[in-house]
mmCIF file of N, CA and C in Angstrom:
data_model
loop_
_atom_site.group_PDB
_atom_site.id
_atom_site.type_symbol
_atom_site.label_atom_id
_atom_site.label_comp_id
_atom_site.label_asym_id
_atom_site.label_seq_id
_atom_site.Cartn_x
_atom_site.Cartn_y
_atom_site.Cartn_z
ATOM 1 N N MET A 272 173.639 103.771 137.781
ATOM 2 C CA MET A 272 174.803 103.887 136.552
ATOM 3 C C MET A 272 174.768 102.657 136.165
ATOM 4 N N ARG A 273 174.951 101.681 136.582
ATOM 5 C CA ARG A 273 174.912 99.868 135.943
ATOM 6 C C ARG A 273 173.553 99.555 135.603
ATOM 7 N N ILE A 274 172.789 100.280 136.343
ATOM 8 C CA ILE A 274 171.413 99.833 136.188
ATOM 9 C C ILE A 274 170.824 100.305 134.562
ATOM 10 N N ASN A 275 171.600 101.512 134.220
ATOM 11 C CA ASN A 275 170.918 102.371 132.915
ATOM 12 C C ASN A 275 171.931 101.758 131.882
ATOM 13 N N LEU A 276 173.071 100.912 132.438
ATOM 14 C CA LEU A 276 173.556 100.334 131.166
ATOM 15 C C LEU A 276 172.980 99.185 131.161
ATOM 16 N N VAL A 277 172.382 98.688 132.051
ATOM 17 C CA VAL A 277 171.873 97.197 131.419
ATOM 18 C C VAL A 277 171.180 97.276 130.546
ATOM 19 N N SER A 278 170.446 98.277 131.350
ATOM 20 C CA SER A 278 168.373 98.932 130.374
ATOM 21 C C SER A 278 168.817 99.174 128.964
ATOM 22 N N LYS A 279 170.110 99.658 128.316
ATOM 23 C CA LYS A 279 170.401 100.492 127.423
ATOM 24 C C LYS A 279 170.686 98.481 126.710
ATOM 25 N N ARG A 280 170.900 98.101 127.075
ATOM 26 C CA ARG A 280 171.616 97.091 126.652
ATOM 27 C C ARG A 280 170.465 96.390 126.547
ATOM 28 N N SER A 281 169.655 96.106 127.491
ATOM 29 C CA SER A 281 167.988 95.472 127.204
ATOM 30 C C SER A 281 166.963 95.360 126.597
ATOM 31 N N ILE A 282 167.170 96.787 126.144
ATOM 32 C CA ILE A 282 166.024 97.473 124.669
ATOM 33 C C ILE A 282 167.021 97.400 123.550
ATOM 34 N N ILE A 283 168.098 97.616 123.256
ATOM 35 C CA ILE A 283 168.759 97.262 121.978
ATOM 36 C C ILE A 283 168.431 95.833 121.821
ATOM 37 N N ALA A 284 169.091 94.926 122.699
ATOM 38 C CA ALA A 284 168.900 93.101 122.355
ATOM 39 C C ALA A 284 167.206 92.817 121.686
ATOM 40 N N ILE A 285 166.838 93.377 123.064
ATOM 41 C CA ILE A 285 164.841 93.635 122.674
ATOM 42 C C ILE A 285 164.272 94.023 121.267
ATOM 43 N N SER A 286 164.942 95.099 120.955
ATOM 44 C CA SER A 286 164.689 95.865 119.711
ATOM 45 C C SER A 286 165.105 94.575 118.105
ATOM 46 N N ALA A 287 166.410 94.299 118.643
ATOM 47 C CA ALA A 287 167.139 93.742 117.545
ATOM 48 C C ALA A 287 166.301 92.877 116.873
ATOM 49 N N ILE A 288 166.045 91.774 118.374
ATOM 50 C CA ILE A 288 165.049 90.338 118.335
ATOM 51 C C ILE A 288 163.972 90.392 118.024
ATOM 52 N N THR A 289 163.298 91.626 118.067
ATOM 53 C CA THR A 289 161.770 92.190 117.352
ATOM 54 C C THR A 289 161.939 92.357 116.348
ATOM 55 N N ILE A 290 163.058 92.945 115.560
ATOM 56 C CA ILE A 290 162.904 92.938 114.231
ATOM 57 C C ILE A 290 163.395 92.325 113.422
ATOM 58 N N LEU A 291 164.174 91.034 113.567
ATOM 59 C CA LEU A 291 164.967 89.597 112.981
ATOM 60 C C LEU A 291 163.114 89.224 113.062
ATOM 61 N N LEU A 292 162.507 89.025 114.345
ATOM 62 C CA LEU A 292 161.000 88.064 113.741
ATOM 63 C C LEU A 292 160.320 88.934 112.609
ATOM 64 N N PHE A 293 160.143 89.620 112.983
ATOM 65 C CA PHE A 293 159.519 90.882 111.815
ATOM 66 C C PHE A 293 159.975 90.634 110.363
ATOM 67 N N SER A 294 161.073 90.571 110.759
ATOM 68 C CA SER A 294 161.427 90.604 109.291
ATOM 69 C C SER A 294 161.522 88.961 108.230
ATOM 70 N N CYS A 295 161.850 88.153 109.489
ATOM 71 C CA CYS A 295 161.938 86.501 109.744
ATOM 72 C C CYS A 295 160.193 86.003 109.067
ATOM 73 N N TYR A 296 159.940 86.487 109.834
ATOM 74 C CA TYR A 296 157.971 85.440 109.912
ATOM 75 C C TYR A 296 157.144 86.512 109.952
ATOM 76 N N LEU A 297 157.073 88.102 109.621
ATOM 77 C CA LEU A 297 155.526 88.776 109.468
ATOM 78 C C LEU A 297 155.523 88.984 108.360
ATOM 79 N N LEU A 298 156.953 89.764 108.193
ATOM 80 C CA LEU A 298 157.018 90.806 107.089
ATOM 81 C C LEU A 298 156.790 90.155 105.724
ATOM 82 N N PRO A 299 157.243 88.845 105.288
ATOM 83 C CA PRO A 299 156.523 87.932 104.246
ATOM 84 C C PRO A 299 155.046 87.833 104.195
ATOM 85 N N SER A 300 154.625 87.630 105.065
ATOM 86 C CA SER A 300 153.147 87.497 105.423
ATOM 87 C C SER A 300 152.283 88.755 105.128
ATOM 88 N N VAL A 301 153.001 89.916 105.451
ATOM 89 C CA VAL A 301 152.505 90.687 105.029
ATOM 90 C C VAL A 301 152.733 91.268 104.004
ATOM 91 N N LEU A 302 153.744 91.151 103.155
ATOM 92 C CA LEU A 302 153.908 91.484 101.544
ATOM 93 C C LEU A 302 152.448 90.778 100.936
ATOM 94 N N LYS A 303 152.593 88.770 101.222
ATOM 95 C CA LYS A 303 151.506 88.209 100.290
ATOM 96 C C LYS A 303 149.851 88.794 100.525
ATOM 97 N N ASN A 304 150.137 89.242 101.977
ATOM 98 C CA ASN A 304 148.182 90.101 102.015
ATOM 99 C C ASN A 304 148.648 91.088 101.152
ATOM 100 N N LEU A 305 149.319 92.224 100.411
ATOM 101 C CA LEU A 305 148.994 93.256 99.979
ATOM 102 C C LEU A 305 149.157 93.106 98.563
ATOM 103 N N TRP A 306 150.282 91.897 98.476
ATOM 104 C CA TRP A 306 150.078 91.801 97.027
ATOM 105 C C TRP A 306 148.722 91.475 96.378
ATOM 106 N N GLU A 307 148.233 90.630 97.114
ATOM 107 C CA GLU A 307 146.901 89.283 96.742
ATOM 108 C C GLU A 307 146.010 90.394 96.662
ATOM 109 N N SER A 308 145.855 91.246 98.199
ATOM 110 C CA SER A 308 144.638 92.198 97.715
ATOM 111 C C SER A 308 144.786 93.443 97.020
ATOM 112 N N ALA A 309 146.102 93.267 96.536
ATOM 113 C CA ALA A 309 146.310 94.333 95.600
ATOM 114 C C ALA A 309 146.120 94.026 93.805
ATOM 115 N N HIS A 310 145.459 92.522 94.207
ATOM 116 C CA HIS A 310 145.932 92.120 92.426
ATOM 117 C C HIS A 310 144.765 91.231 92.454
ATOM 118 N N SER A 311 143.722 91.464 93.029
ATOM 119 C CA SER A 311 141.975 91.288 93.024
ATOM 120 C C SER A 311 140.688 91.772 92.850
ATOM 121 N N ASP A 312 139.943 91.536 92.160
ATOM 122 C CA ASP A 312 138.645 92.350 92.240
ATOM 123 C C ASP A 312 138.184 92.000 93.368
ATOM 124 N N VAL A 313 137.382 93.655 93.905
ATOM 125 C CA VAL A 313 136.507 93.094 94.912
ATOM 126 C C VAL A 313 135.360 93.538 94.359
ATOM 127 N N GLN A 314 134.190 92.489 94.690
ATOM 128 C CA GLN A 314 133.112 92.164 94.251
ATOM 129 C C GLN A 314 132.131 93.173 95.137
ATOM 130 N N ASN A 315 130.825 93.914 93.917
ATOM 131 C CA ASN A 315 129.877 94.639 94.332
ATOM 132 C C ASN A 315 130.567 95.950 95.042
ATOM 133 N N VAL A 316 130.684 96.872 94.466
ATOM 134 C CA VAL A 316 131.493 98.200 94.964
ATOM 135 C C VAL A 316 130.947 99.051 94.462
ATOM 136 N N THR A 317 130.258 99.877 95.238
ATOM 137 C CA THR A 317 129.525 101.677 94.777
ATOM 138 C C THR A 317 131.125 102.118 95.070
ATOM 139 N N VAL A 318 130.827 103.195 94.045
ATOM 140 C CA VAL A 318 131.502 104.392 94.184
ATOM 141 C C VAL A 318 130.617 105.585 93.809
ATOM 142 N N SER A 319 131.039 106.518 94.777
ATOM 143 C CA SER A 319 129.775 107.817 94.925
ATOM 144 C C SER A 319 130.635 109.224 95.665
ATOM 145 N N GLY A 320 129.828 110.019 95.262
ATOM 146 C CA GLY A 320 130.799 111.119 96.071
ATOM 147 C C GLY A 320 130.181 112.614 95.561
ATOM 148 N N TYR A 321 130.902 113.789 95.613
ATOM 149 C CA TYR A 321 129.778 115.108 95.168
ATOM 150 C C TYR A 321 130.754 115.487 94.367
ATOM 151 N N VAL A 322 129.847 116.633 93.464
ATOM 152 C CA VAL A 322 130.807 117.334 92.918
ATOM 153 C C VAL A 322 130.043 118.963 92.713
ATOM 154 N N TYR A 323 131.814 119.462 93.436
ATOM 155 C CA TYR A 323 131.256 120.816 93.990
ATOM 156 C C TYR A 323 132.274 122.113 92.849
ATOM 157 N N ASP A 324 131.938 123.266 93.049
ATOM 158 C CA ASP A 324 132.340 124.099 92.048
ATOM 159 C C ASP A 324 133.869 124.905 93.163
ATOM 160 N N LYS A 325 133.993 126.005 92.621
ATOM 161 C CA LYS A 325 135.732 126.128 92.878
ATOM 162 C C LYS A 325 135.237 127.105 94.450
ATOM 163 N N ASP A 326 133.942 127.548 94.253
ATOM 164 C CA ASP A 326 133.256 128.069 95.795
ATOM 165 C C ASP A 326 132.476 126.918 96.853
ATOM 166 N N LYS A 327 132.869 125.342 96.217
ATOM 167 C CA LYS A 327 132.660 124.634 97.708
ATOM 168 C C LYS A 327 131.028 123.947 96.904
ATOM 169 N N LYS A 328 130.264 124.871 96.300
ATOM 170 C CA LYS A 328 128.982 124.382 95.838
ATOM 171 C C LYS A 328 128.606 123.818 95.180
ATOM 172 N N ALA A 329 127.443 122.719 95.848
ATOM 173 C CA ALA A 329 127.100 121.345 94.671
ATOM 174 C C ALA A 329 127.190 121.761 93.349
ATOM 175 N N MET A 330 127.562 120.777 92.280
ATOM 176 C CA MET A 330 127.637 121.162 90.884
ATOM 177 C C MET A 330 126.181 119.656 90.345
ATOM 178 N N SER A 331 124.785 120.281 89.870
ATOM 179 C CA SER A 331 124.215 119.431 89.757
ATOM 180 C C SER A 331 124.296 119.100 88.409
ATOM 181 N N ASP A 332 123.921 117.774 87.432
ATOM 182 C CA ASP A 332 124.079 117.647 86.469
ATOM 183 C C ASP A 332 125.022 117.302 85.194
ATOM 184 N N TYR A 333 126.259 117.073 86.250
ATOM 185 C CA TYR A 333 128.014 117.443 85.946
ATOM 186 C C TYR A 333 127.828 115.948 85.692
ATOM 187 N N THR A 334 128.638 115.917 84.834
ATOM 188 C CA THR A 334 128.706 114.223 83.758
ATOM 189 C C THR A 334 130.239 113.863 84.418
ATOM 190 N N LEU A 335 130.127 112.219 85.166
ATOM 191 C CA LEU A 335 131.482 111.616 85.220
ATOM 192 C C LEU A 335 132.000 110.754 84.352
ATOM 193 N N TYR A 336 132.676 110.532 84.039
ATOM 194 C CA TYR A 336 133.401 109.145 82.809
ATOM 195 C C TYR A 336 133.770 108.632 84.217
ATOM 196 N N ILE A 337 133.724 107.436 84.527
ATOM 197 C CA ILE A 337 134.688 106.148 85.158
ATOM 198 C C ILE A 337 134.353 105.440 84.299
ATOM 199 N N THR A 338 136.289 105.117 83.980
ATOM 200 C CA THR A 338 136.110 104.179 84.013
ATOM 201 C C THR A 338 137.422 102.834 84.347
ATOM 202 N N ASN A 339 136.621 101.406 84.417
ATOM 203 C CA ASN A 339 136.437 100.461 85.995
ATOM 204 C C ASN A 339 137.287 99.615 85.138
ATOM 205 N N TYR A 340 138.625 99.128 86.220
ATOM 206 C CA TYR A 340 139.162 98.341 85.682
ATOM 207 C C TYR A 340 139.330 97.261 86.338
ATOM 208 N N TYR A 341 139.215 95.484 85.888
ATOM 209 C CA TYR A 341 139.110 94.367 86.861
ATOM 210 C C TYR A 341 140.369 93.479 85.958
ATOM 211 N N TYR A 342 140.484 92.447 87.035
ATOM 212 C CA TYR A 342 141.240 91.714 86.968
ATOM 213 C C TYR A 342 140.374 90.502 86.271
ATOM 214 N N GLU A 343 139.035 89.647 86.484
ATOM 215 C CA GLU A 343 138.504 88.810 85.785
ATOM 216 C C GLU A 343 139.150 87.975 85.906
ATOM 217 N N GLY A 344 139.901 87.134 87.170
ATOM 218 C CA GLY A 344 140.521 86.112 86.427
ATOM 219 C C GLY A 344 141.851 85.402 85.949
ATOM 220 N N GLY A 345 142.176 86.946 85.774
ATOM 221 C CA GLY A 345 143.831 86.822 85.052
ATOM 222 C C GLY A 345 145.159 86.119 85.447
ATOM 223 N N ASP A 346 145.637 86.737 84.691
ATOM 224 C CA ASP A 346 146.554 86.128 85.456
ATOM 225 C C ASP A 346 147.746 87.474 86.420
ATOM 226 N N TYR A 347 146.923 88.218 86.628
ATOM 227 C CA TYR A 347 146.835 89.746 87.928
ATOM 228 C C TYR A 347 148.157 90.642 87.714
ATOM 229 N N ASP A 348 149.025 90.325 85.888
ATOM 230 C CA ASP A 348 149.865 91.260 85.681
ATOM 231 C C ASP A 348 149.333 92.165 85.277
ATOM 232 N N GLY A 349 148.015 91.893 84.851
ATOM 233 C CA GLY A 349 147.180 93.051 83.995
ATOM 234 C C GLY A 349 146.438 93.318 84.279
ATOM 235 N N PHE A 350 145.280 94.092 83.795
ATOM 236 C CA PHE A 350 143.872 94.191 83.775
ATOM 237 C C PHE A 350 143.560 93.298 82.755
ATOM 238 N N GLY A 351 142.011 92.491 83.189
ATOM 239 C CA GLY A 351 141.501 91.538 81.957
ATOM 240 C C GLY A 351 140.610 92.564 81.176
ATOM 241 N N GLY A 352 140.307 93.516 81.738
ATOM 242 C CA GLY A 352 139.118 94.345 80.797
ATOM 243 C C GLY A 352 138.883 95.128 81.775
ATOM 244 N N SER A 353 137.818 96.365 81.057
ATOM 245 C CA SER A 353 137.680 97.217 81.185
ATOM 246 C C SER A 353 136.248 98.271 80.317
ATOM 247 N N LYS A 354 135.598 99.291 81.246
ATOM 248 C CA LYS A 354 134.451 99.511 80.770
ATOM 249 C C LYS A 354 134.627 100.421 81.394
ATOM 250 N N VAL A 355 133.974 101.898 80.583
ATOM 251 C CA VAL A 355 133.869 102.803 80.804
ATOM 252 C C VAL A 355 132.531 103.307 81.214
ATOM 253 N N HIS A 356 132.015 104.246 82.223
ATOM 254 C CA HIS A 356 130.682 104.604 82.727
ATOM 255 C C HIS A 356 130.664 106.085 82.565
ATOM 256 N N GLN A 357 129.275 106.420 82.201
ATOM 257 C CA GLN A 357 128.561 107.879 82.281
ATOM 258 C C GLN A 357 127.965 107.967 83.607
ATOM 259 N N VAL A 358 128.383 108.820 84.544
ATOM 260 C CA VAL A 358 126.959 109.004 85.317
ATOM 261 C C VAL A 358 127.724 110.713 85.745
ATOM 262 N N VAL A 359 126.047 110.630 85.972
ATOM 263 C CA VAL A 359 125.692 112.375 85.911
ATOM 264 C C VAL A 359 125.326 112.956 87.348
ATOM 265 N N SER A 360 125.676 113.888 88.351
ATOM 266 C CA SER A 360 125.395 114.562 89.197
ATOM 267 C C SER A 360 123.964 114.834 89.414
ATOM 268 N N ASP A 361 123.482 114.514 91.082
ATOM 269 C CA ASP A 361 121.713 115.121 90.764
ATOM 270 C C ASP A 361 121.523 116.262 91.800
ATOM 271 N N GLU A 362 120.676 116.911 91.706
ATOM 272 C CA GLU A 362 120.316 118.769 92.067
ATOM 273 C C GLU A 362 121.640 118.535 93.327
ATOM 274 N N ASN A 363 121.773 117.629 94.054
ATOM 275 C CA ASN A 363 122.554 117.819 95.215
ATOM 276 C C ASN A 363 124.222 117.728 94.744
ATOM 277 N N GLY A 364 124.586 117.367 93.766
ATOM 278 C CA GLY A 364 125.482 117.521 93.486
ATOM 279 C C GLY A 364 126.521 115.924 93.539
ATOM 280 N N TYR A 365 125.107 114.721 94.161
ATOM 281 C CA TYR A 365 125.568 113.290 94.362
ATOM 282 C C TYR A 365 126.216 112.806 93.347
ATOM 283 N N TYR A 366 126.993 111.858 92.893
ATOM 284 C CA TYR A 366 126.772 110.759 92.235
ATOM 285 C C TYR A 366 127.054 109.272 92.561
ATOM 286 N N GLU A 367 126.490 108.716 91.789
ATOM 287 C CA GLU A 367 127.145 107.065 92.692
ATOM 288 C C GLU A 367 126.755 105.994 91.811
ATOM 289 N N LEU A 368 128.186 105.373 91.426
ATOM 290 C CA LEU A 368 127.601 103.689 90.607
ATOM 291 C C LEU A 368 128.186 102.681 90.967
ATOM 292 N N LYS A 369 127.149 101.625 90.852
ATOM 293 C CA LYS A 369 127.530 100.137 91.292
ATOM 294 C C LYS A 369 128.031 99.317 90.048
ATOM 295 N N LEU A 370 129.218 99.054 90.956
ATOM 296 C CA LEU A 370 130.053 97.877 89.837
ATOM 297 C C LEU A 370 129.613 96.524 90.347
ATOM 298 N N ASP A 371 129.557 95.687 89.310
ATOM 299 C CA ASP A 371 129.611 94.108 90.053
ATOM 300 C C ASP A 371 131.262 93.666 91.025
ATOM 301 N N LYS A 372 132.106 93.938 89.602
ATOM 302 C CA LYS A 372 133.327 93.650 90.616
ATOM 303 C C LYS A 372 134.430 95.261 89.984
ATOM 304 N N SER A 373 135.739 95.759 90.865
ATOM 305 C CA SER A 373 136.518 96.259 90.155
ATOM 306 C C SER A 373 137.762 96.471 90.781
ATOM 307 N N ALA A 374 138.913 96.389 90.365
ATOM 308 C CA ALA A 374 140.319 95.931 91.344
ATOM 309 C C ALA A 374 140.957 97.332 91.063
ATOM 310 N N PHE A 375 140.730 98.789 90.486
ATOM 311 C CA PHE A 375 140.887 100.005 89.839
ATOM 312 C C PHE A 375 140.456 100.836 88.988
ATOM 313 N N ILE A 376 139.585 102.345 89.650
ATOM 314 C CA ILE A 376 139.293 102.694 88.607
ATOM 315 C C ILE A 376 139.710 104.354 88.917
ATOM 316 N N GLN A 377 139.470 104.597 87.294
ATOM 317 C CA GLN A 377 139.861 106.258 86.745
ATOM 318 C C GLN A 377 138.551 107.210 86.201
ATOM 319 N N ILE A 378 138.447 108.319 87.140
ATOM 320 C CA ILE A 378 137.286 109.449 86.997
ATOM 321 C C ILE A 378 137.987 110.601 86.318
ATOM 322 N N ASP A 379 136.879 110.555 84.801
ATOM 323 C CA ASP A 379 137.551 111.989 84.231
ATOM 324 C C ASP A 379 136.465 112.688 84.501
ATOM 325 N N SER A 380 136.920 113.609 84.243
ATOM 326 C CA SER A 380 135.697 115.219 84.613
ATOM 327 C C SER A 380 136.056 115.761 83.330
ATOM 328 N N VAL A 381 135.680 116.407 82.472
ATOM 329 C CA VAL A 381 135.257 117.165 81.367
ATOM 330 C C VAL A 381 133.848 118.109 81.299
ATOM 331 N N LYS A 382 134.314 119.301 80.957
ATOM 332 C CA LYS A 382 133.253 120.549 81.176
ATOM 333 C C LYS A 382 133.684 121.341 79.683
ATOM 334 N N GLU A 383 133.105 121.870 79.163
ATOM 335 C CA GLU A 383 133.197 123.245 78.580
ATOM 336 C C GLU A 383 133.628 124.290 79.797
ATOM 337 N N GLY A 384 134.426 125.417 80.103
ATOM 338 C CA GLY A 384 134.427 126.033 80.794
ATOM 339 C C GLY A 384 135.111 125.844 81.875
ATOM 340 N N TYR A 385 135.475 124.432 82.232
ATOM 341 C CA TYR A 385 135.863 124.104 83.206
ATOM 342 C C TYR A 385 137.960 123.457 83.298
ATOM 343 N N THR A 386 137.826 123.451 84.273
ATOM 344 C CA THR A 386 139.664 122.723 83.917
ATOM 345 C C THR A 386 139.281 121.174 84.002
ATOM 346 N N LYS A 387 140.130 120.411 82.973
ATOM 347 C CA LYS A 387 139.780 118.975 83.221
ATOM 348 C C LYS A 387 140.185 118.496 84.334
ATOM 349 N N SER A 388 139.417 117.561 84.607
ATOM 350 C CA SER A 388 140.520 116.566 86.300
ATOM 351 C C SER A 388 140.106 115.321 85.615
ATOM 352 N N LEU A 389 141.383 114.760 86.232
ATOM 353 C CA LEU A 389 141.619 113.192 86.761
ATOM 354 C C LEU A 389 141.296 112.796 88.287
ATOM 355 N N LYS A 390 141.342 111.470 88.221
ATOM 356 C CA LYS A 390 141.215 110.687 89.550
ATOM 357 C C LYS A 390 141.299 109.544 89.564
ATOM 358 N N ASP A 391 142.402 108.422 90.440
ATOM 359 C CA ASP A 391 142.010 107.619 89.992
ATOM 360 C C ASP A 391 142.528 106.510 91.579
ATOM 361 N N LYS A 392 141.961 105.352 91.386
ATOM 362 C CA LYS A 392 142.309 104.629 92.812
ATOM 363 C C LYS A 392 142.266 103.496 92.344
ATOM 364 N N TYR A 393 142.985 103.158 93.183
ATOM 365 C CA TYR A 393 142.696 100.922 93.802
ATOM 366 C C TYR A 393 141.364 100.819 94.403
ATOM 367 N N ILE A 394 141.076 99.644 93.772
ATOM 368 C CA ILE A 394 139.909 99.311 94.900
ATOM 369 C C ILE A 394 140.147 98.087 95.820
ATOM 370 N N TYR A 395 140.008 98.584 96.911
ATOM 371 C CA TYR A 395 140.261 98.037 98.503
ATOM 372 C C TYR A 395 139.187 96.947 99.452
ATOM 373 N N ASP A 396 137.486 98.441 99.122
ATOM 374 C CA ASP A 396 136.554 97.668 99.947
ATOM 375 C C ASP A 396 135.476 97.986 99.031
ATOM 376 N N GLN A 397 134.595 97.731 99.337
ATOM 377 C CA GLN A 397 132.944 97.896 98.818
ATOM 378 C C GLN A 397 132.809 99.172 98.396
ATOM 379 N N SER A 398 132.865 100.021 99.631
ATOM 380 C CA SER A 398 132.824 101.979 99.159
ATOM 381 C C SER A 398 133.805 102.594 99.567
ATOM 382 N N VAL A 399 133.217 103.126 97.883
ATOM 383 C CA VAL A 399 134.372 103.835 97.358
ATOM 384 C C VAL A 399 133.887 105.692 97.390
ATOM 385 N N LYS A 400 134.303 106.292 98.498
ATOM 386 C CA LYS A 400 133.850 107.921 98.215
ATOM 387 C C LYS A 400 134.932 108.723 97.548
ATOM 388 N N ILE A 401 134.745 109.478 96.712
ATOM 389 C CA ILE A 401 135.288 110.551 96.263
ATOM 390 C C ILE A 401 134.418 111.796 95.921
ATOM 391 N N ASP A 402 135.373 112.553 95.917
ATOM 392 C CA ASP A 402 134.232 113.895 95.927
ATOM 393 C C ASP A 402 135.185 114.863 94.549
ATOM 394 N N PHE A 403 134.846 115.506 93.842
ATOM 395 C CA PHE A 403 135.449 116.584 92.549
ATOM 396 C C PHE A 403 135.001 117.551 93.350
ATOM 397 N N TYR A 404 136.855 118.546 93.130
ATOM 398 C CA TYR A 404 136.072 120.207 93.072
ATOM 399 C C TYR A 404 136.939 120.175 91.694
ATOM 400 N N ILE A 405 135.440 121.255 91.350
ATOM 401 C CA ILE A 405 135.504 121.637 89.500
ATOM 402 C C ILE A 405 136.241 122.521 89.668
ATOM 403 N N LYS A 406 137.212 123.485 89.161
ATOM 404 C CA LYS A 406 137.614 124.940 88.948
ATOM 405 C C LYS A 406 137.172 125.280 87.444
#
């Protein structure tokens, strides 16, 4: 019985020390890295994916409007610029867009007879895959 009480106290003490160390030393570093990665441009980004209809069949010749937002060395409180790109899916429903730099993208899907679709994503990697299922 004494062993269990000592074990429980040890576990509580170790847990408290771990939380204290994480809060004081690791958490500020983690938060700083997250802030910096969320407020910087990623260079040489490729946005790609497939466009499918409601039956999951590839939709060829489907136009997507991709708005690319970037900081461009600004104060990082807001985006420094943006540009809209028009991309059309190929016969397999595949689309691809290469960007010099990006921090955030918004993709609009508009076609007569289909429901408007909108997707957005912060950019953290050079390769971004986003598939669309159009209804």
